[in-house]
Amino acid sequence: MACVLAIETSCDETAVAVVRDRTCLSNIVASQIAVHRQYGGVVPEVASRSHVETINEAIAQSLIEAQLDWQAIDGVAATCAPGLVGSLLVGLTAAKTLAVVKQKPFLGVHHLEGHIYASYLIEPELQPPFLCLLVSGGHTSLIYVKNCGIYEIIGATRDDAAGEAFDKVARLLKLSYPGGPVIDRLAKDGNPQAYPLPEGKVSVPSGGYHPYDSSFSGLKTAVLRLVQTLEQDSVELPVKDIAASFQETVARSLTKRAVTCALDYGLNTIAVGGGVAANSGLRQQLQAAAAKHNLRVLFPPLKYCTDNAAMIGCAAADHLNRGHTSPLTLGVQSRLPITDVMQLYTYDCRLKSEK
Ligand code: KG4
Ligand code: ZN
């Protein structure tokens, strides 16, 4: 059993959690959304400064909420990639410093592996292999989860990520940042059939379309044209109908690819992760399609879908139980494929748990 203090600062949430194996003992998130909203998106330098201001308090708070002191902590972890370099550095430096001062093993964690591990927090008995549909502000991927640290990317986006598409379309509709939750809320009162929009397919050289890859830039452009046409006609923008039509198209596209992929690869569980997993349209469509095909879908609650440190701690605890730790020379990386996760670790047999 490994108890880990984990830090997540890859983007605009300063998050610290204490996790024992797959049980979350505390989950502190200091959101910077209000700060970045005035700029319409995340400003990297502002994000780094905010992390510096809040990180110490968040660390202290995580131990208070978990009702533990440092004696009970077996390792200190932080997201090291991918993400904003300045932001990642704040969390990683804090984690390394604590590991040295408190004489604990240190672990760097891949942000996307963290999003996969959010599902273990709600289903501790979950075992690989399973399929993860990872839909966040920066990623849209279908990942074959083979084991801790062992992943294969089966499908990806060719352009915008799903969350990015939500954020960009929200900006077109003059809605606030981040766009996903606002579009989701407005879509509830709109007609999803009001405007047929292109789903966005990726063609393959041999003809036909890639069954698992997605593309959202054409959909975004279609919404832009629709908005321009309606504005030319001086019609008051039917924001709710546009939001509902857009959301329905994204949800249909993601659902189709995830279900096809799970069936083709013989995987009976789809774990959904990333901020867009909070989307109610995606939840409804994917759950309905999965039920038809006898597939199980795991949707973590909102607090584990959007960026948080509990998912990072859960991944770190699994690595630590296997004797994996990271060298203190580990740096941050703005990009790192999830297939390279094991590069972050060395093996220490003394740390391997007996269970
Ligand atoms: O995973 P996340 O918190 O950060 C990244 O690692 O990117 O995801 C943030 C993204 C944003 O693009 C946001 O608009 C989107 O998740 N999002 C949503 C919803 N809640 C957050 N998208 C659609 N519907 C939602 N309810
Ligand atoms: Zn994320």
Tab-separated table of N, CA and C in Angstrom, residues 119-172:
chain	number	residue	atom	x	y	z
A	119	SER	N	-10.328	6.835	-13.478
A	119	SER	CA	-11.329	5.760	-13.435
A	119	SER	C	-11.059	4.762	-12.312
A	120	TYR	N	-9.787	4.575	-11.950
A	120	TYR	CA	-9.479	3.659	-10.839
A	120	TYR	C	-9.967	4.238	-9.509
A	121	LEU	N	-10.052	5.559	-9.430
A	121	LEU	CA	-10.512	6.173	-8.180
A	121	LEU	C	-11.982	5.838	-7.917
A	122	ILE	N	-12.760	5.674	-9.003
A	122	ILE	CA	-14.180	5.361	-8.790
A	122	ILE	C	-14.438	3.859	-8.879
A	123	GLU	N	-13.505	3.128	-9.431
A	123	GLU	CA	-13.671	1.677	-9.582
A	123	GLU	C	-12.333	1.009	-9.238
A	124	PRO	N	-12.040	0.883	-7.930
A	124	PRO	CA	-10.729	0.360	-7.532
A	124	PRO	C	-10.441	-1.051	-8.057
A	125	GLU	N	-11.494	-1.809	-8.383
A	125	GLU	CA	-11.277	-3.183	-8.862
A	125	GLU	C	-11.002	-3.245	-10.361
A	126	LEU	N	-11.069	-2.109	-11.036
A	126	LEU	CA	-10.855	-2.071	-12.487
A	126	LEU	C	-9.477	-2.650	-12.838
A	127	GLN	N	-9.457	-3.509	-13.863
A	127	GLN	CA	-8.201	-4.132	-14.289
A	127	GLN	C	-8.015	-3.923	-15.784
A	128	PRO	N	-6.782	-3.644	-16.243
A	128	PRO	CA	-6.551	-3.607	-17.677
A	128	PRO	C	-6.693	-5.041	-18.244
A	129	PRO	N	-6.953	-5.249	-19.497
A	129	PRO	CA	-7.022	-4.213	-20.511
A	129	PRO	C	-8.395	-3.545	-20.584
A	130	PHE	N	-8.387	-2.266	-20.925
A	130	PHE	CA	-9.625	-1.557	-21.236
A	130	PHE	C	-9.295	-0.407	-22.166
A	131	LEU	N	-10.339	0.215	-22.695
A	131	LEU	CA	-10.135	1.326	-23.615
A	131	LEU	C	-10.370	2.626	-22.857
A	132	CYS	N	-9.511	3.606	-23.074
A	132	CYS	CA	-9.756	4.927	-22.472
A	132	CYS	C	-10.043	5.930	-23.575
A	133	LEU	N	-11.164	6.604	-23.448
A	133	LEU	CA	-11.463	7.735	-24.337
A	133	LEU	C	-11.040	8.974	-23.569
A	134	LEU	N	-9.946	9.569	-24.009
A	134	LEU	CA	-9.387	10.716	-23.306
A	134	LEU	C	-9.715	11.990	-24.053
A	135	VAL	N	-10.568	12.797	-23.480
A	135	VAL	CA	-11.030	14.008	-24.171
A	135	VAL	C	-10.839	15.226	-23.272
A	136	SER	N	-9.801	16.008	-23.590
A	136	SER	CA	-9.500	17.169	-22.748
A	136	SER	C	-9.293	18.395	-23.611
A	137	GLY	N	-8.785	19.466	-22.997
A	137	GLY	CA	-8.526	20.691	-23.747
A	137	GLY	C	-7.401	20.508	-24.760
A	138	GLY	N	-6.488	19.596	-24.470
A	138	GLY	CA	-5.334	19.419	-25.350
A	138	GLY	C	-5.310	18.098	-26.101
A	139	HIS	N	-6.170	17.144	-25.717
A	139	HIS	CA	-6.080	15.802	-26.303
A	139	HIS	C	-7.430	15.189	-26.610
A	140	THR	N	-7.457	14.427	-27.679
A	140	THR	CA	-8.607	13.569	-27.976
A	140	THR	C	-8.006	12.266	-28.454
A	141	SER	N	-7.985	11.270	-27.594
A	141	SER	CA	-7.303	10.028	-27.944
A	141	SER	C	-8.097	8.818	-27.491
A	142	LEU	N	-7.933	7.746	-28.268
A	142	LEU	CA	-8.442	6.445	-27.856
A	142	LEU	C	-7.215	5.621	-27.493
A	143	ILE	N	-7.119	5.269	-26.224
A	143	ILE	CA	-5.904	4.621	-25.731
A	143	ILE	C	-6.216	3.205	-25.238
A	144	TYR	N	-5.460	2.259	-25.752
A	144	TYR	CA	-5.574	0.866	-25.314
A	144	TYR	C	-4.720	0.768	-24.048
A	145	VAL	N	-5.365	0.584	-22.889
A	145	VAL	CA	-4.642	0.495	-21.621
A	145	VAL	C	-4.280	-0.965	-21.394
A	146	LYS	N	-2.982	-1.279	-21.481
A	146	LYS	CA	-2.551	-2.681	-21.375
A	146	LYS	C	-2.110	-3.022	-19.952
A	147	ASN	N	-1.446	-2.071	-19.324
A	147	ASN	CA	-0.980	-2.267	-17.955
A	147	ASN	C	-0.492	-0.920	-17.435
A	148	CYS	N	-0.087	-0.877	-16.168
A	148	CYS	CA	0.467	0.370	-15.618
A	148	CYS	C	1.672	0.781	-16.466
A	149	GLY	N	1.598	1.942	-17.076
A	149	GLY	CA	2.725	2.451	-17.873
A	149	GLY	C	2.781	1.943	-19.299
A	150	ILE	N	1.888	1.020	-19.674
A	150	ILE	CA	1.948	0.413	-21.012
A	150	ILE	C	0.684	0.782	-21.793
A	151	TYR	N	0.852	1.625	-22.790
A	151	TYR	CA	-0.297	2.153	-23.525
A	151	TYR	C	-0.056	2.116	-25.030
A	152	GLU	N	-1.167	1.984	-25.772
A	152	GLU	CA	-1.071	2.090	-27.231
A	152	GLU	C	-2.137	3.086	-27.688
A	153	ILE	N	-1.735	4.032	-28.540
A	153	ILE	CA	-2.719	5.001	-29.045
A	153	ILE	C	-3.350	4.427	-30.297
A	154	ILE	N	-4.662	4.241	-30.251
A	154	ILE	CA	-5.366	3.638	-31.395
A	154	ILE	C	-6.013	4.722	-32.251
A	155	GLY	N	-6.451	5.788	-31.634
A	155	GLY	CA	-7.082	6.866	-32.392
A	155	GLY	C	-6.697	8.199	-31.782
A	156	ALA	N	-6.698	9.237	-32.613
A	156	ALA	CA	-6.335	10.570	-32.109
A	156	ALA	C	-7.024	11.623	-32.960
A	157	THR	N	-6.935	12.877	-32.524
A	157	THR	CA	-7.483	13.939	-33.354
A	157	THR	C	-6.393	14.400	-34.328
A	158	ARG	N	-6.808	14.787	-35.528
A	158	ARG	CA	-5.825	15.254	-36.509
A	158	ARG	C	-5.600	16.754	-36.397
A	159	ASP	N	-6.480	17.432	-35.653
A	159	ASP	CA	-6.319	18.882	-35.528
A	159	ASP	C	-6.705	19.332	-34.117
A	160	ASP	N	-7.855	19.995	-33.986
A	160	ASP	CA	-8.243	20.491	-32.658
A	160	ASP	C	-8.645	19.333	-31.736
A	161	ALA	N	-8.339	19.486	-30.452
A	161	ALA	CA	-8.844	18.528	-29.470
A	161	ALA	C	-10.313	18.859	-29.200
A	162	ALA	N	-11.048	17.894	-28.639
A	162	ALA	CA	-12.481	18.107	-28.414
A	162	ALA	C	-12.733	19.327	-27.520
A	163	GLY	N	-11.981	19.438	-26.420
A	163	GLY	CA	-12.174	20.563	-25.504
A	163	GLY	C	-11.828	21.898	-26.162
A	164	GLU	N	-10.778	21.854	-26.988
A	164	GLU	CA	-10.355	23.049	-27.729
A	164	GLU	C	-11.478	23.496	-28.670
A	165	ALA	N	-12.137	22.520	-29.306
A	165	ALA	CA	-13.256	22.832	-30.213
A	165	ALA	C	-14.386	23.497	-29.426
A	166	PHE	N	-14.683	22.962	-28.235
A	166	PHE	CA	-15.715	23.580	-27.389
A	166	PHE	C	-15.316	25.028	-27.051
A	167	ASP	N	-14.049	25.216	-26.682
A	167	ASP	CA	-13.596	26.553	-26.278
A	167	ASP	C	-13.637	27.536	-27.458
A	168	LYS	N	-13.223	27.055	-28.661
A	168	LYS	CA	-13.200	27.946	-29.827
A	168	LYS	C	-14.609	28.291	-30.298
A	169	VAL	N	-15.505	27.301	-30.295
A	169	VAL	CA	-16.885	27.563	-30.711
A	169	VAL	C	-17.553	28.513	-29.707
A	170	ALA	N	-17.237	28.340	-28.425
A	170	ALA	CA	-17.804	29.251	-27.417
A	170	ALA	C	-17.370	30.683	-27.703
A	171	ARG	N	-16.106	30.842	-28.119
A	171	ARG	CA	-15.606	32.187	-28.413
A	171	ARG	C	-16.355	32.776	-29.608
A	172	LEU	N	-16.622	31.933	-30.632
A	172	LEU	CA	-17.395	32.390	-31.803
A	172	LEU	C	-18.785	32.860	-31.394
